[in-house]
mmCIF file of C-alpha atoms in Angstrom:
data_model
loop_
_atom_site.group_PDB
_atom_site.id
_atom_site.type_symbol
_atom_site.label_atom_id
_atom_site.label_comp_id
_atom_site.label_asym_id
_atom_site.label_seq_id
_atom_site.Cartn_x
_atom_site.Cartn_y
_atom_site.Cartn_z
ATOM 1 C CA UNK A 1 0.000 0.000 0.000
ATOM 2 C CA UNK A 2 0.826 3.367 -0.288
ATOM 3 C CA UNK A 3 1.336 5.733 2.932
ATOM 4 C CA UNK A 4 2.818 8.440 4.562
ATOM 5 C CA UNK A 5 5.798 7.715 6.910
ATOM 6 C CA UNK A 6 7.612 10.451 9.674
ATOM 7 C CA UNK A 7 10.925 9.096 9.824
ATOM 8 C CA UNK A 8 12.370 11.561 12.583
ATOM 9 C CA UNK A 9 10.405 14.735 14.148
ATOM 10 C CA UNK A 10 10.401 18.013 12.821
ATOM 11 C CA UNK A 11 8.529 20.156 10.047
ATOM 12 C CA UNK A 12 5.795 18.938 7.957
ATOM 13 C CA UNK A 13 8.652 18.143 5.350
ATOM 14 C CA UNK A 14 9.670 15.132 6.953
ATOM 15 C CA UNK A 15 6.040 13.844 6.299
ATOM 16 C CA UNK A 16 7.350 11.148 3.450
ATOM 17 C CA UNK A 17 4.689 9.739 0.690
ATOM 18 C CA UNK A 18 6.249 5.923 0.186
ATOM 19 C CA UNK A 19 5.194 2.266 -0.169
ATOM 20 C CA UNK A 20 4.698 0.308 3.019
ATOM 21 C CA UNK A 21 3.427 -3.420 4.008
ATOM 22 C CA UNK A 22 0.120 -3.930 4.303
ATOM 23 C CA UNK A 23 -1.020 -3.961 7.487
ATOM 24 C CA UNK A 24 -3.044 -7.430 8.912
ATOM 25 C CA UNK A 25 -5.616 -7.043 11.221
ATOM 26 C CA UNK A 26 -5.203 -9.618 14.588
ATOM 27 C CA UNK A 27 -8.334 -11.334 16.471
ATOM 28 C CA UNK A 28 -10.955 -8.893 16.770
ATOM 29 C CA UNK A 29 -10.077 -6.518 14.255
ATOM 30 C CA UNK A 30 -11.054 -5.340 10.623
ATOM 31 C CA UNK A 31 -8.575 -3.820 7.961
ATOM 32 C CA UNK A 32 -10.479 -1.084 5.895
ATOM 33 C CA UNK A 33 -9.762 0.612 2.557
ATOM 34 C CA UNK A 34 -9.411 4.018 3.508
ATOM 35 C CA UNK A 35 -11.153 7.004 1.720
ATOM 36 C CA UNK A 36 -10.713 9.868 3.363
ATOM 37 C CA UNK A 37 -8.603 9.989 6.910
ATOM 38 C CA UNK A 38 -8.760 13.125 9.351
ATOM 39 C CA UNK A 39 -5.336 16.039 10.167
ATOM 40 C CA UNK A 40 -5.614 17.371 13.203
ATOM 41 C CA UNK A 41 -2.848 20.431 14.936
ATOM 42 C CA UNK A 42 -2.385 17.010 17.033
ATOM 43 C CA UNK A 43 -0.654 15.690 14.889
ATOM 44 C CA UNK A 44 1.857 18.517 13.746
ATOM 45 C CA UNK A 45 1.981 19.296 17.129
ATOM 46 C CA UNK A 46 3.413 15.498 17.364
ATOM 47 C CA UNK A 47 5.186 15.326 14.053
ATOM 48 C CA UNK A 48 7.386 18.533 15.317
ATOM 49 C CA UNK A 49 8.326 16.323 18.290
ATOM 50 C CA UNK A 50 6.259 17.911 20.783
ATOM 51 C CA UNK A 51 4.253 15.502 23.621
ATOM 52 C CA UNK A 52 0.569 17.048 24.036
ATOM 53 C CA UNK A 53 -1.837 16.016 26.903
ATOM 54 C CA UNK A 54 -2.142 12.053 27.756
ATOM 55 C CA UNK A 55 -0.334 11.531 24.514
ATOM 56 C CA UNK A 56 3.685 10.620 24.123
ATOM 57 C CA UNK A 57 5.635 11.161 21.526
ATOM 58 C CA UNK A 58 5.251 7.974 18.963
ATOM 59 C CA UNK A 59 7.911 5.519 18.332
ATOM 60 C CA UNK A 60 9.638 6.172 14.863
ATOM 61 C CA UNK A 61 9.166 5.034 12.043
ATOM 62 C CA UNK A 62 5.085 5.612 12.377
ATOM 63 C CA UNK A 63 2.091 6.185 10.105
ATOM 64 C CA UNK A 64 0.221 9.439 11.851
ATOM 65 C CA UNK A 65 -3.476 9.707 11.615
ATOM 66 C CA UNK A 66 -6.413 8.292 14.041
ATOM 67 C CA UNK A 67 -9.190 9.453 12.154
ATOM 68 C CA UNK A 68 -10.472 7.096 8.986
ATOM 69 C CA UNK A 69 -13.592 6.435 6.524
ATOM 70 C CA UNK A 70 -13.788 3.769 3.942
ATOM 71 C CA UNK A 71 -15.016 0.480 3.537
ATOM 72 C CA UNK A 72 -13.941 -2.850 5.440
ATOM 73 C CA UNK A 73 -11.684 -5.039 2.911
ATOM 74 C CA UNK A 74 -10.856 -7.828 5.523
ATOM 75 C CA UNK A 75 -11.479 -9.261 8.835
ATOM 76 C CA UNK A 76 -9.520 -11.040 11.610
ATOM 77 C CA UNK A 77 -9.727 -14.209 13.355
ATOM 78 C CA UNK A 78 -13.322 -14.102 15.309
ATOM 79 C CA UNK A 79 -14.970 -11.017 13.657
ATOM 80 C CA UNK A 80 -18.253 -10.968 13.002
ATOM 81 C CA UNK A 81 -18.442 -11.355 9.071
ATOM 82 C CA UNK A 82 -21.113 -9.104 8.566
ATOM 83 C CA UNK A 83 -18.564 -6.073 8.854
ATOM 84 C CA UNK A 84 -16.912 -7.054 5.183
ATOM 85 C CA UNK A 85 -17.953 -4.888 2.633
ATOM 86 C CA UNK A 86 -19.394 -2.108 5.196
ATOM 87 C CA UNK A 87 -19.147 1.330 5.286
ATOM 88 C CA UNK A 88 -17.842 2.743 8.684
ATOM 89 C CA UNK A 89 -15.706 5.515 10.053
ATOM 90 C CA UNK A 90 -13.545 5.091 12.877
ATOM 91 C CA UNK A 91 -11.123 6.760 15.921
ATOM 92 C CA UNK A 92 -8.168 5.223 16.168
ATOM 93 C CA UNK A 93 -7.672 6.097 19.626
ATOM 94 C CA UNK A 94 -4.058 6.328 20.979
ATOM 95 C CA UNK A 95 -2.652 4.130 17.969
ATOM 96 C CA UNK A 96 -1.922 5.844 14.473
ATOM 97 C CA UNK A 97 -2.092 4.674 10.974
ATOM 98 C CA UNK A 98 -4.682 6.359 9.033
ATOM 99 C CA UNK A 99 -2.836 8.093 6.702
ATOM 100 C CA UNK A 100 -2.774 5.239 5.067
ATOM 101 C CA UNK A 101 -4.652 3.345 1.833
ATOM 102 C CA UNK A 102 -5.332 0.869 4.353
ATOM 103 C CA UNK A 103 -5.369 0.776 8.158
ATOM 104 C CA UNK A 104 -6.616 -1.720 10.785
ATOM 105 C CA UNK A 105 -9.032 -0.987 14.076
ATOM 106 C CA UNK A 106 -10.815 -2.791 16.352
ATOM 107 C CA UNK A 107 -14.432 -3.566 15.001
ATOM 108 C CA UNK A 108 -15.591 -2.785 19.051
ATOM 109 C CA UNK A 109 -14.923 0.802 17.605
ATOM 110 C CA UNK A 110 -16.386 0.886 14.265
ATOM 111 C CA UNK A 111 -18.843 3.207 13.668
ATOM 112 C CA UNK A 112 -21.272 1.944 10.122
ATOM 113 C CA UNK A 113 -22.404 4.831 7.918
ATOM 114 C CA UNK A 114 -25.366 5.347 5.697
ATOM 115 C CA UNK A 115 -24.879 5.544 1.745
ATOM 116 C CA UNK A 116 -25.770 8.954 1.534
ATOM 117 C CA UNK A 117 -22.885 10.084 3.946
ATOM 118 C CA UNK A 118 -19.521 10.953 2.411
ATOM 119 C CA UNK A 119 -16.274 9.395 3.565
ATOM 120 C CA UNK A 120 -14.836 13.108 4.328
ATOM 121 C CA UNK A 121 -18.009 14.123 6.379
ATOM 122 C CA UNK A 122 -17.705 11.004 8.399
ATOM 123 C CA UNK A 123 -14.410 12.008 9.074
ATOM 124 C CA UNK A 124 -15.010 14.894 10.222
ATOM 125 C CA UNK A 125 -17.843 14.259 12.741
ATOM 126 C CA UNK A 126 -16.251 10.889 14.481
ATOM 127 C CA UNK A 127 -13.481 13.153 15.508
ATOM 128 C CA UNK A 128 -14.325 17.073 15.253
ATOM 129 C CA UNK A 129 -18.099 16.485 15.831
ATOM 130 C CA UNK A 130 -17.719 14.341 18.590
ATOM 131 C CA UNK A 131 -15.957 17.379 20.141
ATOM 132 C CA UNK A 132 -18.635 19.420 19.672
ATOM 133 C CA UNK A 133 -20.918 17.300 20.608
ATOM 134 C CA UNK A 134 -19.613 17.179 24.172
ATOM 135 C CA UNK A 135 -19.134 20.964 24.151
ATOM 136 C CA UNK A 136 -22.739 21.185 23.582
ATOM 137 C CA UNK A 137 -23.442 18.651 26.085
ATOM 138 C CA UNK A 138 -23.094 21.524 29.068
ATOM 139 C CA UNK A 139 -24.948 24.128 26.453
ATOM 140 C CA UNK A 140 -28.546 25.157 26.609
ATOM 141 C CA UNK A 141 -29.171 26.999 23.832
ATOM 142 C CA UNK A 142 -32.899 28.534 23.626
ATOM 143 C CA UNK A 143 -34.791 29.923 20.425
ATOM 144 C CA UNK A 144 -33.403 33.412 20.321
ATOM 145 C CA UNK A 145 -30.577 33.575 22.374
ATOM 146 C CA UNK A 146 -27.608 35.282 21.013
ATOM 147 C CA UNK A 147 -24.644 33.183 20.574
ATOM 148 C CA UNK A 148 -20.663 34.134 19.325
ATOM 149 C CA UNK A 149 -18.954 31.713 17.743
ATOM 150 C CA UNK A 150 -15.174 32.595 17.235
ATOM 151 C CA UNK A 151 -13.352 30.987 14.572
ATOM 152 C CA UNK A 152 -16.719 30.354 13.078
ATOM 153 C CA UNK A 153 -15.310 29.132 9.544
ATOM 154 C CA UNK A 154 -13.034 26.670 11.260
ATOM 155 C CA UNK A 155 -14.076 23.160 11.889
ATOM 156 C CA UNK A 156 -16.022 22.926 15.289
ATOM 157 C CA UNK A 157 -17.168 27.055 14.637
ATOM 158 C CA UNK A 158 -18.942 25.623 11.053
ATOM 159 C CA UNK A 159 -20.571 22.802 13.292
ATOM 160 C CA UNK A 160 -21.635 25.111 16.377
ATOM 161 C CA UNK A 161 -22.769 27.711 13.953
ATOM 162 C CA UNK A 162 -25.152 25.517 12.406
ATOM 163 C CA UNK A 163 -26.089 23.796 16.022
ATOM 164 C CA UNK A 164 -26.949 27.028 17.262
ATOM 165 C CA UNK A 165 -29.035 28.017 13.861
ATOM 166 C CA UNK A 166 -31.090 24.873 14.596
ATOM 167 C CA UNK A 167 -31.594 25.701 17.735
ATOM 168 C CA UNK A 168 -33.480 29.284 16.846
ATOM 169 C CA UNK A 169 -30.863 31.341 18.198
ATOM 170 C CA UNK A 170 -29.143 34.290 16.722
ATOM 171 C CA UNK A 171 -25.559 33.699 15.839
ATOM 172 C CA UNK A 172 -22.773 35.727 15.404
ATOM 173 C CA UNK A 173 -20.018 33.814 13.205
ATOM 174 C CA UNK A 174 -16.075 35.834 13.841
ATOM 175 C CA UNK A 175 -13.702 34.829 11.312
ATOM 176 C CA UNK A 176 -10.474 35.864 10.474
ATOM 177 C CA UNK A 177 -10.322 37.678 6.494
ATOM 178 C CA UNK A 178 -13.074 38.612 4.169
ATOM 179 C CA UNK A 179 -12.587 34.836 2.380
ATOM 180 C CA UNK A 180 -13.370 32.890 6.123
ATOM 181 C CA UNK A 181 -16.616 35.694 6.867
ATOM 182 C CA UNK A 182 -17.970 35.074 3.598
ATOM 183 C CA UNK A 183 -18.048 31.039 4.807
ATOM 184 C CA UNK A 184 -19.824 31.998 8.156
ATOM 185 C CA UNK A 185 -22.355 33.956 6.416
ATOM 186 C CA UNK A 186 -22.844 30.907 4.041
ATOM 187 C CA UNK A 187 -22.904 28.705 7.194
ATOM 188 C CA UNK A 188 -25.873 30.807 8.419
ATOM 189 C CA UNK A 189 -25.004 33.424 10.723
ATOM 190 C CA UNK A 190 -26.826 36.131 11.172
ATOM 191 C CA UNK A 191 -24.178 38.389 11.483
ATOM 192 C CA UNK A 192 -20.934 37.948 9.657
ATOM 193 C CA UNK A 193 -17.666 40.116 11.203
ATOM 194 C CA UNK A 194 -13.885 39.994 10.790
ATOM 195 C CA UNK A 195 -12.095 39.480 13.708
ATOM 196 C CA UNK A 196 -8.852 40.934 12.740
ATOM 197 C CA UNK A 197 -10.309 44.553 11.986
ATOM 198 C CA UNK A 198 -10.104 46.197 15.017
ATOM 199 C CA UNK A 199 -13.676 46.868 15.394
ATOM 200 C CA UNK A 200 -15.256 43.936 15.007
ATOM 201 C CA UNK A 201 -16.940 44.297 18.833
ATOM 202 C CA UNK A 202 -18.244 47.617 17.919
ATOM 203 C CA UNK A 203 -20.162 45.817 14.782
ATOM 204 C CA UNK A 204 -21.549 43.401 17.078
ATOM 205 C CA UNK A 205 -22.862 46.339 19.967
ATOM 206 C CA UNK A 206 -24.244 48.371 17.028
ATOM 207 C CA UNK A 207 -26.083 45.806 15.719
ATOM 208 C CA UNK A 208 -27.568 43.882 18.915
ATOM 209 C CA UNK A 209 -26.704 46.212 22.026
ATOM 210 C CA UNK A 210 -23.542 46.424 24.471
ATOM 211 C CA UNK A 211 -23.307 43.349 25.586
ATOM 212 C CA UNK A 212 -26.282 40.986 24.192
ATOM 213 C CA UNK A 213 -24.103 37.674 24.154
ATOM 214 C CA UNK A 214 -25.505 34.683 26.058
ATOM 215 C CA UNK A 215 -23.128 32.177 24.792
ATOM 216 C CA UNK A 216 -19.734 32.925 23.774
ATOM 217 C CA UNK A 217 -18.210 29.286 21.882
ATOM 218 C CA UNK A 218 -14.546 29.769 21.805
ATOM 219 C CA UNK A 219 -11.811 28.084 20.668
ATOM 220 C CA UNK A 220 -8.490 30.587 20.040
ATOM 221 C CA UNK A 221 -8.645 31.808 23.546
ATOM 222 C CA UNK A 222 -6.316 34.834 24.006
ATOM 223 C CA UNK A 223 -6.830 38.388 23.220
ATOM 224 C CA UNK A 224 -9.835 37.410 20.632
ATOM 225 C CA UNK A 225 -11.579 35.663 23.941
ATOM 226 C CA UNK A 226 -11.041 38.819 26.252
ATOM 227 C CA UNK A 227 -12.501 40.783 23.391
ATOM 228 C CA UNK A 228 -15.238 38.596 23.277
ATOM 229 C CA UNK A 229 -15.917 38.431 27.093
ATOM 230 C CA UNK A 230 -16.418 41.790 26.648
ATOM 231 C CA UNK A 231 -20.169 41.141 24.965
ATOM 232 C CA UNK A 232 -21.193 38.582 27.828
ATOM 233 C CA UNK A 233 -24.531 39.364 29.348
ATOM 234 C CA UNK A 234 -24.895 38.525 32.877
ATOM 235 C CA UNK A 235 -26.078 35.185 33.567
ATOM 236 C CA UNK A 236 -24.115 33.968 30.496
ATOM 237 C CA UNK A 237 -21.654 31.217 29.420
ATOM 238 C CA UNK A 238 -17.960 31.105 27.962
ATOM 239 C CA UNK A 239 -17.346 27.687 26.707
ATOM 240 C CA UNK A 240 -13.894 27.442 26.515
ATOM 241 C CA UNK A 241 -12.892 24.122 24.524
ATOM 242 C CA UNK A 242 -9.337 25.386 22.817
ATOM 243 C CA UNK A 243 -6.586 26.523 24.567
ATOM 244 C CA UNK A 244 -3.712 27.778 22.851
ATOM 245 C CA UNK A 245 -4.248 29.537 19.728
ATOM 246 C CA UNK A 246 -1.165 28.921 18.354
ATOM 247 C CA UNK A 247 -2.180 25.097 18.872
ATOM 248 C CA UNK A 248 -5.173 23.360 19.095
ATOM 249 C CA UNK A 249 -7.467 25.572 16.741
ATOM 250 C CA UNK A 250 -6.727 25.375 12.849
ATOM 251 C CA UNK A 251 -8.964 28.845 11.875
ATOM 252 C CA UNK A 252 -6.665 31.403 13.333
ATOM 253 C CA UNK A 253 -6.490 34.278 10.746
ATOM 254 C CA UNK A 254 -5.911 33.083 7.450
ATOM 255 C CA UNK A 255 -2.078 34.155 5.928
ATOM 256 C CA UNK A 256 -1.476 33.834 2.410
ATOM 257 C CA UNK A 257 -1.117 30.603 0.893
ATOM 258 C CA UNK A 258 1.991 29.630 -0.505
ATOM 259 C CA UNK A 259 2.292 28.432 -3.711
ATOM 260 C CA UNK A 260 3.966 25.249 -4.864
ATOM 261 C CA UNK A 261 6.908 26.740 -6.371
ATOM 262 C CA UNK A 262 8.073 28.316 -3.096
ATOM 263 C CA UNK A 263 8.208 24.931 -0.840
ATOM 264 C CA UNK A 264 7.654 25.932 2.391
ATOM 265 C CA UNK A 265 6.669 23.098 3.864
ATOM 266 C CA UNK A 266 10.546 21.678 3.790
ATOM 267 C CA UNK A 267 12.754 22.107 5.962
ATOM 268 C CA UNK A 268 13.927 25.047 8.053
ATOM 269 C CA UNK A 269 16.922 26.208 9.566
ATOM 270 C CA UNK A 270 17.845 25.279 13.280
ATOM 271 C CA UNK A 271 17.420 29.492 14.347
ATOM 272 C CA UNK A 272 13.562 29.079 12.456
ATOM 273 C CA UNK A 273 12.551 26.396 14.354
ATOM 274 C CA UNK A 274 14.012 28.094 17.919
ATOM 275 C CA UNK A 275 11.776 30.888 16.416
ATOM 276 C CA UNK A 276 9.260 29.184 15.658
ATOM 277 C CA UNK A 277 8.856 27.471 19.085
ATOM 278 C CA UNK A 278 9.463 30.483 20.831
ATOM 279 C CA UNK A 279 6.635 32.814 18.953
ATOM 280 C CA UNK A 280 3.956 29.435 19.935
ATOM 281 C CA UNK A 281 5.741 29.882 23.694
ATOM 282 C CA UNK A 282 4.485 33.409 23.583
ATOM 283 C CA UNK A 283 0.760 33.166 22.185
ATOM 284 C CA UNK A 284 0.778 30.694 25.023
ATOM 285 C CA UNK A 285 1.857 32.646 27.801
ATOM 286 C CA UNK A 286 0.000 35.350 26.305
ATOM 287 C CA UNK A 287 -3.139 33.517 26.082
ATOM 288 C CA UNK A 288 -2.630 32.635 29.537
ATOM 289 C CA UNK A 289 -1.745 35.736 30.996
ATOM 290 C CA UNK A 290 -4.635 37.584 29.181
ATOM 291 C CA UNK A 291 -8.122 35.619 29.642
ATOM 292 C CA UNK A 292 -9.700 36.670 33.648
ATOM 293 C CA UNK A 293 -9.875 34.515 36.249
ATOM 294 C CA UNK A 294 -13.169 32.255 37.072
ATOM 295 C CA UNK A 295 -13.491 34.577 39.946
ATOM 296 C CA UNK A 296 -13.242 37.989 37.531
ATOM 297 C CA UNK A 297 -16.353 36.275 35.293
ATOM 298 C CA UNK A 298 -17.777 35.001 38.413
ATOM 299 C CA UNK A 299 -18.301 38.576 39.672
ATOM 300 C CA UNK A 300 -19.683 39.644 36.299
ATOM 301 C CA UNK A 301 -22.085 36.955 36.661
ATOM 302 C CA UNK A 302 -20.354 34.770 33.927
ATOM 303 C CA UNK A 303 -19.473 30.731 33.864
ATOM 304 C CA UNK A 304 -17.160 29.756 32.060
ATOM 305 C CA UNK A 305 -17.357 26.353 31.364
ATOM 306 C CA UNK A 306 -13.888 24.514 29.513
ATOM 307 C CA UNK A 307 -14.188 21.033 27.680
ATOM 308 C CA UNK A 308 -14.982 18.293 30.118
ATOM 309 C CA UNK A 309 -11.946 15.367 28.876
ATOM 310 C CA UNK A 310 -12.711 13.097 31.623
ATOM 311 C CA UNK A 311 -16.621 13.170 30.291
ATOM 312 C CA UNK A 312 -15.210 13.048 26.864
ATOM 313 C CA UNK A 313 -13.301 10.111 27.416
ATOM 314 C CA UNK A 314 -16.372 8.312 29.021
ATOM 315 C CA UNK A 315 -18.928 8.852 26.749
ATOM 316 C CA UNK A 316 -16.684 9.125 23.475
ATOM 317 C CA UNK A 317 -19.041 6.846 21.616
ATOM 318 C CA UNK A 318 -22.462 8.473 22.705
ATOM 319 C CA UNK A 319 -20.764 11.394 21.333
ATOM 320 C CA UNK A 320 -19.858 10.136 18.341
ATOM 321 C CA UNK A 321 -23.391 8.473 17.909
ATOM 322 C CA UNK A 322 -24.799 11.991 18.828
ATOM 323 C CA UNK A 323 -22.702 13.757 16.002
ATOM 324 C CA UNK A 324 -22.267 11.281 12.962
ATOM 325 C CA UNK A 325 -26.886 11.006 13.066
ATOM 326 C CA UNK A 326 -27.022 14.836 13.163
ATOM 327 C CA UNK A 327 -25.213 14.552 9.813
ATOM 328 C CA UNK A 328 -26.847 12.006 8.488
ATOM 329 C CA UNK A 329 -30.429 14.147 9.154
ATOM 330 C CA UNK A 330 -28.647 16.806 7.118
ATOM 331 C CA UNK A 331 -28.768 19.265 10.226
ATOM 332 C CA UNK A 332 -24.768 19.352 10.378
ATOM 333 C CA UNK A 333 -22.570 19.681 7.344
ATOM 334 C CA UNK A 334 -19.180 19.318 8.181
ATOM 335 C CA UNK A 335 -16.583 22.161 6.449
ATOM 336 C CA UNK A 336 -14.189 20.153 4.546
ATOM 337 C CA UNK A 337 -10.510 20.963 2.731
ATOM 338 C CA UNK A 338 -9.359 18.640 1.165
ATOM 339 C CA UNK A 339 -5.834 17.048 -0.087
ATOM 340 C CA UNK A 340 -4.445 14.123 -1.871
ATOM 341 C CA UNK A 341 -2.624 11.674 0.575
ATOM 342 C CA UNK A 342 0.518 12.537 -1.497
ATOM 343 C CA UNK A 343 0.027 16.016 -0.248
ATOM 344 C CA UNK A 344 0.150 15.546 3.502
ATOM 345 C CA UNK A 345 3.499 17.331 3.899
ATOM 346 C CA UNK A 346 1.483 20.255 1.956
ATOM 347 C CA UNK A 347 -1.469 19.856 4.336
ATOM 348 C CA UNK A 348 0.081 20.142 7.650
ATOM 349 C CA UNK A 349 1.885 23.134 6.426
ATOM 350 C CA UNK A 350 -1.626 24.597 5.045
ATOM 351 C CA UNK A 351 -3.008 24.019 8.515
ATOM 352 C CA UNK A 352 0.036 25.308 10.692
ATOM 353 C CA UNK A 353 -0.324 28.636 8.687
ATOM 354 C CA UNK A 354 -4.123 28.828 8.682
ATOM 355 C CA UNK A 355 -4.626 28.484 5.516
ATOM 356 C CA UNK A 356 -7.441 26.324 5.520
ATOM 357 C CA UNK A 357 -10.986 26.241 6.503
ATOM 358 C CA UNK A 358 -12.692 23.502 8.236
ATOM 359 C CA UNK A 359 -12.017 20.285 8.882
ATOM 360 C CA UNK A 360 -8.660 18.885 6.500
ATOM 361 C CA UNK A 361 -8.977 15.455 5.196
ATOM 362 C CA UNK A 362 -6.513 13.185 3.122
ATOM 363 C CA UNK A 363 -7.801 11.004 0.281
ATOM 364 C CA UNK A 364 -5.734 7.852 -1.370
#
């Protein structure tokens, strides 16, 4: 089969497109013909050799990805038969391989799909839409309410926005760049502003009063948030699922694309990486330092409620259950950018520089 391969951390450059053995699924497991496998800033963030959370650093050689869609090719000793020839999607969990023609998972995990659901969608919402799903879980969202989405064009700000459109509520999609408004606007929100213009608060207060937010869905964190907070009604909610926006969101404002000629996706020099990590050091600390405290909201009459992992963890298939039949009743459409497997170097640069929108997929 054909796959990619990280033979030693660093930039997306090392990312290498090459032929590999098949993989064989053991007792309990299927092997599926991928379609379309998921990217997430987990996975730079682990290419560039850089632990994250409950995750180590994999052992090397390794095929990244732990987010798949396709259709089941073969089975293992003991499975049930009536998994060959399905459609499913599938999280990988703590083991890799998905960006991959073919990759093997338990069939405990498998998740089947309907025809009319693409292989990129269902990527999408077993990882991305599970997310949302449990940031929603601790959301009560009521026909009229006014909710902010930041990084609405991104992938889990194109899900929310649409949640909270269902929902009857008024939404407010921030995006970074006239290209990334345009897509909240098409997602549905009422009103469409551009986070990196300076007055992108005062749109919102002219159109819907000083501080009309109820919910406030935010993923960049930093000085976007504390701009943000600044809309909060009393008696409303920050749902803070993110953390660093130099990390964990992938619809930061959008820089210009390089092209293909310019390769900037190989390798830099030892004083650009030290740069590098030293600029996503300081949207850290800055993100840190900036947001106020739980007892600052409390005594504006603010929550703030952050992503629950330990509930995550727990219920991770009710989740996934949750968001993959929202999408199959047409009420969420996954964002999706798309990029040939061959391309992965290409796409992890694209998404390091914010230079995509919504959810990034790989396809064989």
């Amino acid at each position: 089969m054909h796959a990619v391969r990280l033979h030693s951390f660093g930039p997306a450059g090392n990312l290498t497109y090459e032929t590999a053995p098949d993989p064989q699924p053991s007792p309990g497991q299927v092997r599926i013909a991928v379609a379309a496998a998921g990217v997430h800033l987990l996975d730079a963030t682990l290419r560039a050799g850089r632990a994250l959370g409950p995750l180590p650093l994999p052992e090397l050689p390794t095929i990244p990805g732990r987010e798949v869609a396709g259709t089941v090719e073969a089975l293992g000793e003991g499975t049930d038969g009536s998994w060959l020839g399905r459609r499913v999607a599938v999280h990988l969990g703590p083991v890799p391989g998905g960006y991959a023609e073919l990759a093997v998972a338990d069939a405990a995990a498998l998740q089947p799909l309907p025809d009319h659901l693409s292989f990129p969608a269902a990527v999408a919402m077993i990882g991305t839409g599970r997310t949302v799903m449990g940031v929603l879980r601790r959301a009560h969202i009521e026909p009229g309410d006014v909710v902010l989405v930041l990084s609405a064009a991104g992938g889990m700000g194109a899900l929310l926005t649409q949640y909270a459109k269902h929902r009857g509520a008024r939404v407010i999609g921030a995006a970074g760049g006239p290209a990334k408004v345009a897509t909240a606007e098409g997602l549905g929100a009422d009103l469409a502003v551009d986070y990196t213009r300076p007055d992108w608060a005062d749109r919102v207060r002219a159109a819907y009063g000083e501080r009309p937010v109820r919910h406030l869905f935010d993923g960049p964190g930093g000085r976007l948030a504390r701009t943000a907070l600044g809309l909060l009604a009393r008696g409303s909610t920050h749902y803070a699922y993110g953390g660093s926006s130099s990390l964990l969101t992938d619809d930061e404002p959008a820089r210009d694309k390089p092209s293909r000629d310019e390769r900037a996706w190989e390798k830099p020099s030892r004083d650009e990486r030290a740069a590098h990590d030293e600029r996503a050091a300081e949207d850290e600390r800055a993100a840190e330092e900036e947001l106020p405290t739980e007892a600052e909201l409390a005594a504006l009459g603010i929550t703030r409620r952050p992503l629950d992992a330990p509930f995550m963890q727990a219920h991770k298939r009710e989740l996934e259950d949750e968001s993959l039949g929202l999408a199959a009743k047409g009420v969420l459409t996954p964002l999706i950018h798309t990029f040939p497997l061959a391309e992965t170097a290409q796409a992890h640069h694209a998404l390091e520089t914010r230079a995509t929108s919504g959810k990034v997929t790989l396809v064989p």
